[in-house]
mmCIF file of N, CA and C in Angstrom:
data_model
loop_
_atom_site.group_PDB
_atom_site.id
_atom_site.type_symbol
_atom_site.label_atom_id
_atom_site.label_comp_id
_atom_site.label_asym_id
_atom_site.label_seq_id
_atom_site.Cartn_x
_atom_site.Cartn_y
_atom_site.Cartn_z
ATOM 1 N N UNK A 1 127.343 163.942 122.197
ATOM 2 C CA UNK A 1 127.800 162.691 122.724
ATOM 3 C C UNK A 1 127.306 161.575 121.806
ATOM 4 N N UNK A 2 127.972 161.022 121.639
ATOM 5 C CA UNK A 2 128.049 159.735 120.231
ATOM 6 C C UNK A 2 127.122 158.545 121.566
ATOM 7 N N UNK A 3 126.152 157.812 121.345
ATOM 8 C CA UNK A 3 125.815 156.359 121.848
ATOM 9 C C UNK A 3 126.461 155.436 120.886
ATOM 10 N N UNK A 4 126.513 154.391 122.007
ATOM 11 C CA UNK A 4 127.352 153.327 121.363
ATOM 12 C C UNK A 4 125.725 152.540 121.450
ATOM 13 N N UNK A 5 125.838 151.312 120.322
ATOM 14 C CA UNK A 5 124.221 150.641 120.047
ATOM 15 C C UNK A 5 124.710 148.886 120.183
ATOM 16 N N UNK A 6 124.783 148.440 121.362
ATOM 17 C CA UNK A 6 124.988 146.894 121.655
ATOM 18 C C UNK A 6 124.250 146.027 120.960
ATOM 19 N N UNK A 7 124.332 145.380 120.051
ATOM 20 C CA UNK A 7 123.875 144.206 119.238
ATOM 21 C C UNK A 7 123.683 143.185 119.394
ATOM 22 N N UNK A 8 122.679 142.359 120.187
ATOM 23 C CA UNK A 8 123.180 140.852 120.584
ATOM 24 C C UNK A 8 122.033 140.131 119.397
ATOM 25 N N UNK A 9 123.083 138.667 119.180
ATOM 26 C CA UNK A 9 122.849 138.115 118.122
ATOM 27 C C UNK A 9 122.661 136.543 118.842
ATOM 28 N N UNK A 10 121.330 135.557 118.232
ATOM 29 C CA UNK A 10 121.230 134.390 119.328
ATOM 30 C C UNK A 10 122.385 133.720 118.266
ATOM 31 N N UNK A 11 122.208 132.109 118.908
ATOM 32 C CA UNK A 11 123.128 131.145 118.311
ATOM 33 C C UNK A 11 122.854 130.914 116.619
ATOM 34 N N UNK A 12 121.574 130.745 116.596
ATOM 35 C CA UNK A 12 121.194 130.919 115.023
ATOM 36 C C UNK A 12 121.504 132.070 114.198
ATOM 37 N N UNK A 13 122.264 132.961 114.362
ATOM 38 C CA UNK A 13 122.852 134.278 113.790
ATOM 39 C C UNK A 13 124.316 134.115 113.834
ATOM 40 N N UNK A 14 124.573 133.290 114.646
ATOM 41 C CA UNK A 14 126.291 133.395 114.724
ATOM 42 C C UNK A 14 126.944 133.397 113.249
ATOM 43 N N UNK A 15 128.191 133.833 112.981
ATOM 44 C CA UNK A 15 128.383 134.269 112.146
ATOM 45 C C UNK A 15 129.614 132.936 111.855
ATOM 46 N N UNK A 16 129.618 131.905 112.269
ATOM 47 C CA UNK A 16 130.497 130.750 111.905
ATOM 48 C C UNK A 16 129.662 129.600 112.364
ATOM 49 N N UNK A 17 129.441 128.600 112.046
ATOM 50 C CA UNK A 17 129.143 127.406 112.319
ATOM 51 C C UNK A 17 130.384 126.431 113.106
ATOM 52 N N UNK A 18 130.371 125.614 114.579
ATOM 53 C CA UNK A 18 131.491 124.857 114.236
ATOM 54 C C UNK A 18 131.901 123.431 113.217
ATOM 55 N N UNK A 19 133.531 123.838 112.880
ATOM 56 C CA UNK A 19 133.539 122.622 112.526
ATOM 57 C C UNK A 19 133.273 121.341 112.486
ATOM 58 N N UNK A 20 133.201 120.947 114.091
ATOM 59 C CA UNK A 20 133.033 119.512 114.354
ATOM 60 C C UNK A 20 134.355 118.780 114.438
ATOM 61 N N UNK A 21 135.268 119.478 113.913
ATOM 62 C CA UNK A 21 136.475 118.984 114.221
ATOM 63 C C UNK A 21 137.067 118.988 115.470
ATOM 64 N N UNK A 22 138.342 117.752 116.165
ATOM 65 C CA UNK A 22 138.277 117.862 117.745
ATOM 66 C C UNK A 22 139.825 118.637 117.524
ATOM 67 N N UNK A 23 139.883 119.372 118.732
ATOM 68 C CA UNK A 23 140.150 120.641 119.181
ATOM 69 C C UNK A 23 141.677 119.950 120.132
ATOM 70 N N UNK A 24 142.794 120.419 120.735
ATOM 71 C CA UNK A 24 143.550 120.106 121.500
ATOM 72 C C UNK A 24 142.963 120.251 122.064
ATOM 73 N N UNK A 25 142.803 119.553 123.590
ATOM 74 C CA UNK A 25 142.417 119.613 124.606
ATOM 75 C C UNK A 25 144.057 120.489 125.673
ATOM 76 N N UNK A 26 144.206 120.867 126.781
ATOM 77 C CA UNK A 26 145.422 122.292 127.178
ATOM 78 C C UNK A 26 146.232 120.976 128.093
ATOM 79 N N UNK A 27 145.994 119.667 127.941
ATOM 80 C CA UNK A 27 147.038 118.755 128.977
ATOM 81 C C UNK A 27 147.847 118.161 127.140
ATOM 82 N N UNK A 28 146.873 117.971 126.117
ATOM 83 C CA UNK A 28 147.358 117.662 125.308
ATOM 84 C C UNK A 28 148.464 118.225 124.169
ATOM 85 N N UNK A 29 147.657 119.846 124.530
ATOM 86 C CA UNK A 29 148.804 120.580 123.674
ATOM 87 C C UNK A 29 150.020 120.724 124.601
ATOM 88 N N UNK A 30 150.107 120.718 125.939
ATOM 89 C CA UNK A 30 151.274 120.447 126.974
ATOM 90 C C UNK A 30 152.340 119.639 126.878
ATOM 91 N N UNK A 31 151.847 118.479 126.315
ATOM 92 C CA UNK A 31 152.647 117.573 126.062
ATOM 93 C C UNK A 31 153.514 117.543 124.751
ATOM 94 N N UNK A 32 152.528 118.321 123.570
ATOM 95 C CA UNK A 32 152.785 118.224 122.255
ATOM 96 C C UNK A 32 154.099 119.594 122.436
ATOM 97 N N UNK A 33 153.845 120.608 122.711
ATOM 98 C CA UNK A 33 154.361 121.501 123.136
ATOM 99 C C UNK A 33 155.980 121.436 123.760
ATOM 100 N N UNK A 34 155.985 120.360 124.674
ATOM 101 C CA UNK A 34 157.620 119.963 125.259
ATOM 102 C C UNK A 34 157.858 119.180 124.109
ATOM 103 N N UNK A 35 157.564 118.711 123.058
ATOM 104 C CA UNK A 35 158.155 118.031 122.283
ATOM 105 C C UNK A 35 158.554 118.909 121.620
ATOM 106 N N UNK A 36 157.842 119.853 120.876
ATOM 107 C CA UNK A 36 158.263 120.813 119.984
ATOM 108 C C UNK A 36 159.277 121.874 120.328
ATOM 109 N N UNK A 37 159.033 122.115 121.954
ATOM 110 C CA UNK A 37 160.156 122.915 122.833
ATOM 111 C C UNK A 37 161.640 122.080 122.524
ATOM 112 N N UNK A 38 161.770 120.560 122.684
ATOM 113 C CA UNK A 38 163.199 120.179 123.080
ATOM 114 C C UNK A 38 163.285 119.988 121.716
ATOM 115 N N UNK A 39 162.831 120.073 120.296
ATOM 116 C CA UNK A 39 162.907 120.329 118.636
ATOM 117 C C UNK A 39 163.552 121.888 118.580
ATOM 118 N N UNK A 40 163.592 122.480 119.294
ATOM 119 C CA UNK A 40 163.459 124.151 119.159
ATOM 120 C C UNK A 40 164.991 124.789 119.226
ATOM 121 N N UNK A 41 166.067 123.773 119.661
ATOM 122 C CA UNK A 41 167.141 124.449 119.784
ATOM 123 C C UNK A 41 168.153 124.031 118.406
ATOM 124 N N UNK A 42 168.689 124.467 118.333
ATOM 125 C CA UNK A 42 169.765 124.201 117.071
ATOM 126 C C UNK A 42 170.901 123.099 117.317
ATOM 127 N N UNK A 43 171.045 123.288 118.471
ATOM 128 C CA UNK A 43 172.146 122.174 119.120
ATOM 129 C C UNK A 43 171.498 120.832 119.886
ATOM 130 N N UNK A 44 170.197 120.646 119.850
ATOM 131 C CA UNK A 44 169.306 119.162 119.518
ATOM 132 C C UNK A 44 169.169 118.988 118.576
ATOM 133 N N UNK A 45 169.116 119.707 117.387
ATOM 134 C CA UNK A 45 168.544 119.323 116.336
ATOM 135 C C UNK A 45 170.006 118.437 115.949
ATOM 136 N N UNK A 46 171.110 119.048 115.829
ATOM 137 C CA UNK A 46 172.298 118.751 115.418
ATOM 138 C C UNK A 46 172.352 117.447 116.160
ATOM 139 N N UNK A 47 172.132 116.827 117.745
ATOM 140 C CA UNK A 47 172.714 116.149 118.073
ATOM 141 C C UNK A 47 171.239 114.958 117.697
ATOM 142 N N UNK A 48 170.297 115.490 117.401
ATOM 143 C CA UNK A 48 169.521 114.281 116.475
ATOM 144 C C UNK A 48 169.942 113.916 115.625
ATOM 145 N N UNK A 49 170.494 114.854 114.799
ATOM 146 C CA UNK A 49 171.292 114.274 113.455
ATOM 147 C C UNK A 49 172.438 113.314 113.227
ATOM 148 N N UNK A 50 173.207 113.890 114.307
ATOM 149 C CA UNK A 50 174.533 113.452 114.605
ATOM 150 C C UNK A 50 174.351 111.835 115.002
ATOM 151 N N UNK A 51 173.223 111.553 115.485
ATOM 152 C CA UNK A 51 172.595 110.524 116.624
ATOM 153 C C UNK A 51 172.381 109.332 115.197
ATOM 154 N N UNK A 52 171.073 110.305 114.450
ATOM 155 C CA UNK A 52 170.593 109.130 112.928
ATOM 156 C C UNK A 52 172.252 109.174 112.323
ATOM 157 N N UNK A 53 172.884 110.049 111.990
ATOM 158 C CA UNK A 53 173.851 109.289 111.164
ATOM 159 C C UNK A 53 175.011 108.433 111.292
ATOM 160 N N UNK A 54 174.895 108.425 112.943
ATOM 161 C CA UNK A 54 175.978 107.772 113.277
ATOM 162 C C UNK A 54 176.239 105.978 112.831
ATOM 163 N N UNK A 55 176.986 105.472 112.825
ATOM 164 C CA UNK A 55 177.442 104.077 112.613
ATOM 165 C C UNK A 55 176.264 102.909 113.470
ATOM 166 N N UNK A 56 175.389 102.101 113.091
ATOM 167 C CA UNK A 56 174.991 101.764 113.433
ATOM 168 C C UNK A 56 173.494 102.443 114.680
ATOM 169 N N UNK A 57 173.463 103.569 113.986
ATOM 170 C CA UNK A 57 172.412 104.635 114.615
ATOM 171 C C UNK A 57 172.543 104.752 116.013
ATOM 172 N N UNK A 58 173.429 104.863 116.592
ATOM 173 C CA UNK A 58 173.434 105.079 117.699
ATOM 174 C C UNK A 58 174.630 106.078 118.085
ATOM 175 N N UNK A 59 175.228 106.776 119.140
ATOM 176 C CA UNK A 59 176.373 107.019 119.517
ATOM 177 C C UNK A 59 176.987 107.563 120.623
ATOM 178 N N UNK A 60 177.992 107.440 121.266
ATOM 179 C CA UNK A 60 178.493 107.170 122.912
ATOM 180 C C UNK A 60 178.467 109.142 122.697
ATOM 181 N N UNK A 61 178.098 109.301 124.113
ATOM 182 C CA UNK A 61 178.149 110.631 124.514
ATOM 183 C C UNK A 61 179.418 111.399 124.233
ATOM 184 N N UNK A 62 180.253 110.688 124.545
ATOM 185 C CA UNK A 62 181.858 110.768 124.469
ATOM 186 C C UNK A 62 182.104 111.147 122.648
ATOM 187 N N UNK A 63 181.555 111.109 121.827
ATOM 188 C CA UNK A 63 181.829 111.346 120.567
ATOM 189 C C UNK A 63 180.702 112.744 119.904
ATOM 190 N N UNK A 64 180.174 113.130 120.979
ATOM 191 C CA UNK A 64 178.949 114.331 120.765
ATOM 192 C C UNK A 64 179.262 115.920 121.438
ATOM 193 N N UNK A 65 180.750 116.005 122.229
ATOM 194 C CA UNK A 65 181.217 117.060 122.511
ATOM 195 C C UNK A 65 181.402 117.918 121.612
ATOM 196 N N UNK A 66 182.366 117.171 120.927
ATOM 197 C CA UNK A 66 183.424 117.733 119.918
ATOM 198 C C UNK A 66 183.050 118.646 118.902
ATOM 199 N N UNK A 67 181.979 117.535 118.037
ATOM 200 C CA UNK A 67 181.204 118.393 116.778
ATOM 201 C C UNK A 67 180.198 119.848 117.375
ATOM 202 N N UNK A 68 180.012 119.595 118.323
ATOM 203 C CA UNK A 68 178.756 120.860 118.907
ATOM 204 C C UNK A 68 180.284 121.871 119.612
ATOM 205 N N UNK A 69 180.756 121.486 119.666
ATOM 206 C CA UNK A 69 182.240 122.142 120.339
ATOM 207 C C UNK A 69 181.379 122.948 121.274
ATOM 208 N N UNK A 70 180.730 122.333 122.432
ATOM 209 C CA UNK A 70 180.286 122.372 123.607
ATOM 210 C C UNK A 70 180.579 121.522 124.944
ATOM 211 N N UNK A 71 180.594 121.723 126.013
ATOM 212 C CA UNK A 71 181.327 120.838 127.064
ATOM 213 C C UNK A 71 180.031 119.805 127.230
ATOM 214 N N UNK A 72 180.770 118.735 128.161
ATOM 215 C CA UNK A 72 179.695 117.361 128.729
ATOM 216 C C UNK A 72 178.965 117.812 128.851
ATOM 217 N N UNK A 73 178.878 118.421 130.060
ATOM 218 C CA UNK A 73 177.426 118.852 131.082
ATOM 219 C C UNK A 73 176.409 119.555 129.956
ATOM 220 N N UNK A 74 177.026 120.593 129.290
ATOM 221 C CA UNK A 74 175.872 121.336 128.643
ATOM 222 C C UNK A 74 174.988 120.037 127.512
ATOM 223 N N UNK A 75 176.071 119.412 126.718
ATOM 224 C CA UNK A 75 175.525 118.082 125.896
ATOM 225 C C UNK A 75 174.816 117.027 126.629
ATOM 226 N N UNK A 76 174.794 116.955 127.920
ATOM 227 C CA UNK A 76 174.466 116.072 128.435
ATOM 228 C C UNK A 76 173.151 116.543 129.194
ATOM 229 N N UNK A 77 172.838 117.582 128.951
ATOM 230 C CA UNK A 77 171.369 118.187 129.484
ATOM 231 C C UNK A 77 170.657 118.479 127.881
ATOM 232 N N UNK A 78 171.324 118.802 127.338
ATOM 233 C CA UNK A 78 170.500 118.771 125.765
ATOM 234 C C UNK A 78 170.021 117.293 125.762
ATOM 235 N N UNK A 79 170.560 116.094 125.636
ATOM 236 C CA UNK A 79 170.409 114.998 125.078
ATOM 237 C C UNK A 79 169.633 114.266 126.374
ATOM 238 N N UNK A 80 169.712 114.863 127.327
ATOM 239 C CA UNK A 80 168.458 114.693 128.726
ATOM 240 C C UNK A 80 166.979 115.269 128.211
ATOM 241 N N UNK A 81 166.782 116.583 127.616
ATOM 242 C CA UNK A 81 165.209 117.056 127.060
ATOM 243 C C UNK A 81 165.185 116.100 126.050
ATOM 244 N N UNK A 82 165.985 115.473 125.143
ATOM 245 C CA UNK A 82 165.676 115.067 124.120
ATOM 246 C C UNK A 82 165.093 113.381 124.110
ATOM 247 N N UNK A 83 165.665 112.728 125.496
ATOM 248 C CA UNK A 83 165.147 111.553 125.923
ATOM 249 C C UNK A 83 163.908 112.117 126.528
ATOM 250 N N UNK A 84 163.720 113.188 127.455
ATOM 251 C CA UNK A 84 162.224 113.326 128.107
ATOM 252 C C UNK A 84 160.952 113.248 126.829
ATOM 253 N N UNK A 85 161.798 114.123 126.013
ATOM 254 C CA UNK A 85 160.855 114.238 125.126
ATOM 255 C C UNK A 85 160.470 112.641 124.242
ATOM 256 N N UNK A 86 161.113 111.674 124.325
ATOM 257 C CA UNK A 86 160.819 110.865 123.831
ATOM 258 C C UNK A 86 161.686 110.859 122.462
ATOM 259 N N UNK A 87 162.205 111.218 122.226
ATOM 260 C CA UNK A 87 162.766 111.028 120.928
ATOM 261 C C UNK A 87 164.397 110.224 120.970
ATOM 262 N N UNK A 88 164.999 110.484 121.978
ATOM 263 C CA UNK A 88 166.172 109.583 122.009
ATOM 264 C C UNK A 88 166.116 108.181 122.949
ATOM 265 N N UNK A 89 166.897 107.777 122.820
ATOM 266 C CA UNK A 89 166.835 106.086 124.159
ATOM 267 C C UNK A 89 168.081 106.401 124.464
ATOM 268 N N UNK A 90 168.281 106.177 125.810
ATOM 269 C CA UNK A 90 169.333 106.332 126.601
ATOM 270 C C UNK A 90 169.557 104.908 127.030
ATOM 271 N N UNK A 91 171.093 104.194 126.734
ATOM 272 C CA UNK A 91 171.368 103.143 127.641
ATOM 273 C C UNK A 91 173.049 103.029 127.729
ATOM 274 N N UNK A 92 173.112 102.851 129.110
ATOM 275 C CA UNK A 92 174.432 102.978 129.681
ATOM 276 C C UNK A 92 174.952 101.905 129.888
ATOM 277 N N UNK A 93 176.312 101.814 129.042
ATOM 278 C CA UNK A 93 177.100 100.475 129.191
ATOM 279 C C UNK A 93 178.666 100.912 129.880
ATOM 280 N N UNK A 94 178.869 100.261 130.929
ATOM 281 C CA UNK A 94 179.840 100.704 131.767
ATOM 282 C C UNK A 94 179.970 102.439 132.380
ATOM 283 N N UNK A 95 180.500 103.354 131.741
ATOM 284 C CA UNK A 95 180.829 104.810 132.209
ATOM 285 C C UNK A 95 180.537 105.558 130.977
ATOM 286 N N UNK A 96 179.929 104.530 130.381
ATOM 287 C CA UNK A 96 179.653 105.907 128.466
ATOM 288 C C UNK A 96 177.867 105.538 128.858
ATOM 289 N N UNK A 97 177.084 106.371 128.228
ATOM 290 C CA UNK A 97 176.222 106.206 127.825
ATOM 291 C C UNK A 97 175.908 106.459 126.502
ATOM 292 N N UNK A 98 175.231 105.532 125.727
ATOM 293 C CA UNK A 98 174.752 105.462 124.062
ATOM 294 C C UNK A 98 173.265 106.056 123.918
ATOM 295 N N UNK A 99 173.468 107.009 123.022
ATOM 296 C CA UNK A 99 171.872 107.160 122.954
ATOM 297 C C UNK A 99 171.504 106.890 120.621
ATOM 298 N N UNK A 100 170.431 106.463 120.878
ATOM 299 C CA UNK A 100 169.653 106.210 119.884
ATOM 300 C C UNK A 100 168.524 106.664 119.536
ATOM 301 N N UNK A 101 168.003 106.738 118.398
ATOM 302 C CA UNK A 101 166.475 107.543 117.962
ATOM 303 C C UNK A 101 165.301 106.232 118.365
ATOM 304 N N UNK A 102 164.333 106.900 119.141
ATOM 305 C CA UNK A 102 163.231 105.456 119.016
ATOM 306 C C UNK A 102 162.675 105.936 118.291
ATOM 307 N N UNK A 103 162.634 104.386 117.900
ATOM 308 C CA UNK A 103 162.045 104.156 116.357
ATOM 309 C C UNK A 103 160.141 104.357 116.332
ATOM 310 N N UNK A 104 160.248 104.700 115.330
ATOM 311 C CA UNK A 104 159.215 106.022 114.911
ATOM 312 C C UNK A 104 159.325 107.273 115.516
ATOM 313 N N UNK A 105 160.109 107.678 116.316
ATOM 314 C CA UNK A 105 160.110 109.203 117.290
ATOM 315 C C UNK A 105 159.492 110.628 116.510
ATOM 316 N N UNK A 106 160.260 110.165 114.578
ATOM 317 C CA UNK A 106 160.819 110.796 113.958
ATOM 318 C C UNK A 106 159.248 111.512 113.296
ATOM 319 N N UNK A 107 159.157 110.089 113.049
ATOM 320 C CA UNK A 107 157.601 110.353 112.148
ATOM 321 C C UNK A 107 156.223 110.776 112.833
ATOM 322 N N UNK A 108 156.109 110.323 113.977
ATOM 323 C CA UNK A 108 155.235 110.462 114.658
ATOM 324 C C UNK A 108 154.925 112.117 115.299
ATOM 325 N N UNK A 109 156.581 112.570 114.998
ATOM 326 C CA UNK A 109 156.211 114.305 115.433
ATOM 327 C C UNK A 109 155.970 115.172 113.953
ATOM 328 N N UNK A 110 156.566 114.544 113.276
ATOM 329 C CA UNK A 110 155.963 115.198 111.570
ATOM 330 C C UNK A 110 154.384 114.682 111.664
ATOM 331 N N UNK A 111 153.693 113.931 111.708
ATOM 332 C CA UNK A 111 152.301 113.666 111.769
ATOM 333 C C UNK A 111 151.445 114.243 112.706
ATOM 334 N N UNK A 112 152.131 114.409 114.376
ATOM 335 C CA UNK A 112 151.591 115.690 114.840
ATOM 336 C C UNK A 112 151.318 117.098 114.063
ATOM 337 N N UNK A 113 152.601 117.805 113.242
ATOM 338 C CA UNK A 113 152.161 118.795 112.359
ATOM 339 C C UNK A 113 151.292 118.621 111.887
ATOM 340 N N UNK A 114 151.222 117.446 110.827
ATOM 341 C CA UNK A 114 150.152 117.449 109.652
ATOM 342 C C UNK A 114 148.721 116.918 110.480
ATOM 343 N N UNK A 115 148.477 116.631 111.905
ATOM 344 C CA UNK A 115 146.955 116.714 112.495
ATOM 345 C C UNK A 115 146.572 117.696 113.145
ATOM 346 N N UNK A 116 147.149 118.885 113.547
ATOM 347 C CA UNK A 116 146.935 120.345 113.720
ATOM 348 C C UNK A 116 145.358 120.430 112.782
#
């Protein structure tokens, strides 16, 4: 019969020091996390794009079917995560609604990467 030989080692033996660097805290990566979730589909990403290149950076819902050759409702729950998430502005003039990028949305989630 083989013994197994338990090793305990105090804090002064540990075999890493910490960094000192600060850490996500689990409400913070939560948040960071739904951002990166409503980034995650192919058909937000498109209708971000579609959104920056449009005429005057903005554009009526009514012109965001077509190119995704997807119906309202489904475009209209994509471009719903994409306001939760903070990255689009939603404002409704008469029976269209316009959505736009807020400004910095863009940069501020590339700088999340690079503070990982």
């Amino acid at each position: 019969m083989t013994t197994l030989q338990i090793v305990e080692s105090t804090a002064a033996e540990a075999c890493c020091t910490p960094s000192g660097m600060q850490v996500l805290g689990a409400d913070e990566a939560q948040g960071k996390a739904q951002l990166f979730k409503a980034l995650a589909d192919p058909n937000r990403l498109r209708l971000l794009s579609i959104v920056k290149a449009s005429d005057g950076g903005e554009a009526c819902v009514c012109d965001l079917t077509e190119p995704l050759d997807l119906g309202q409702p489904t475009v209209s729950h994509h471009l719903k995560i994409l306001v939760d998430a903070g990255l689009l502005h939603r404002e409704k003039r008469g029976t269209w609604a316009y959505y736009s990028l807020v400004p910095g949305a863009l940069e501020r989630t590339a700088d999340l990467l690079s503070a990982l």
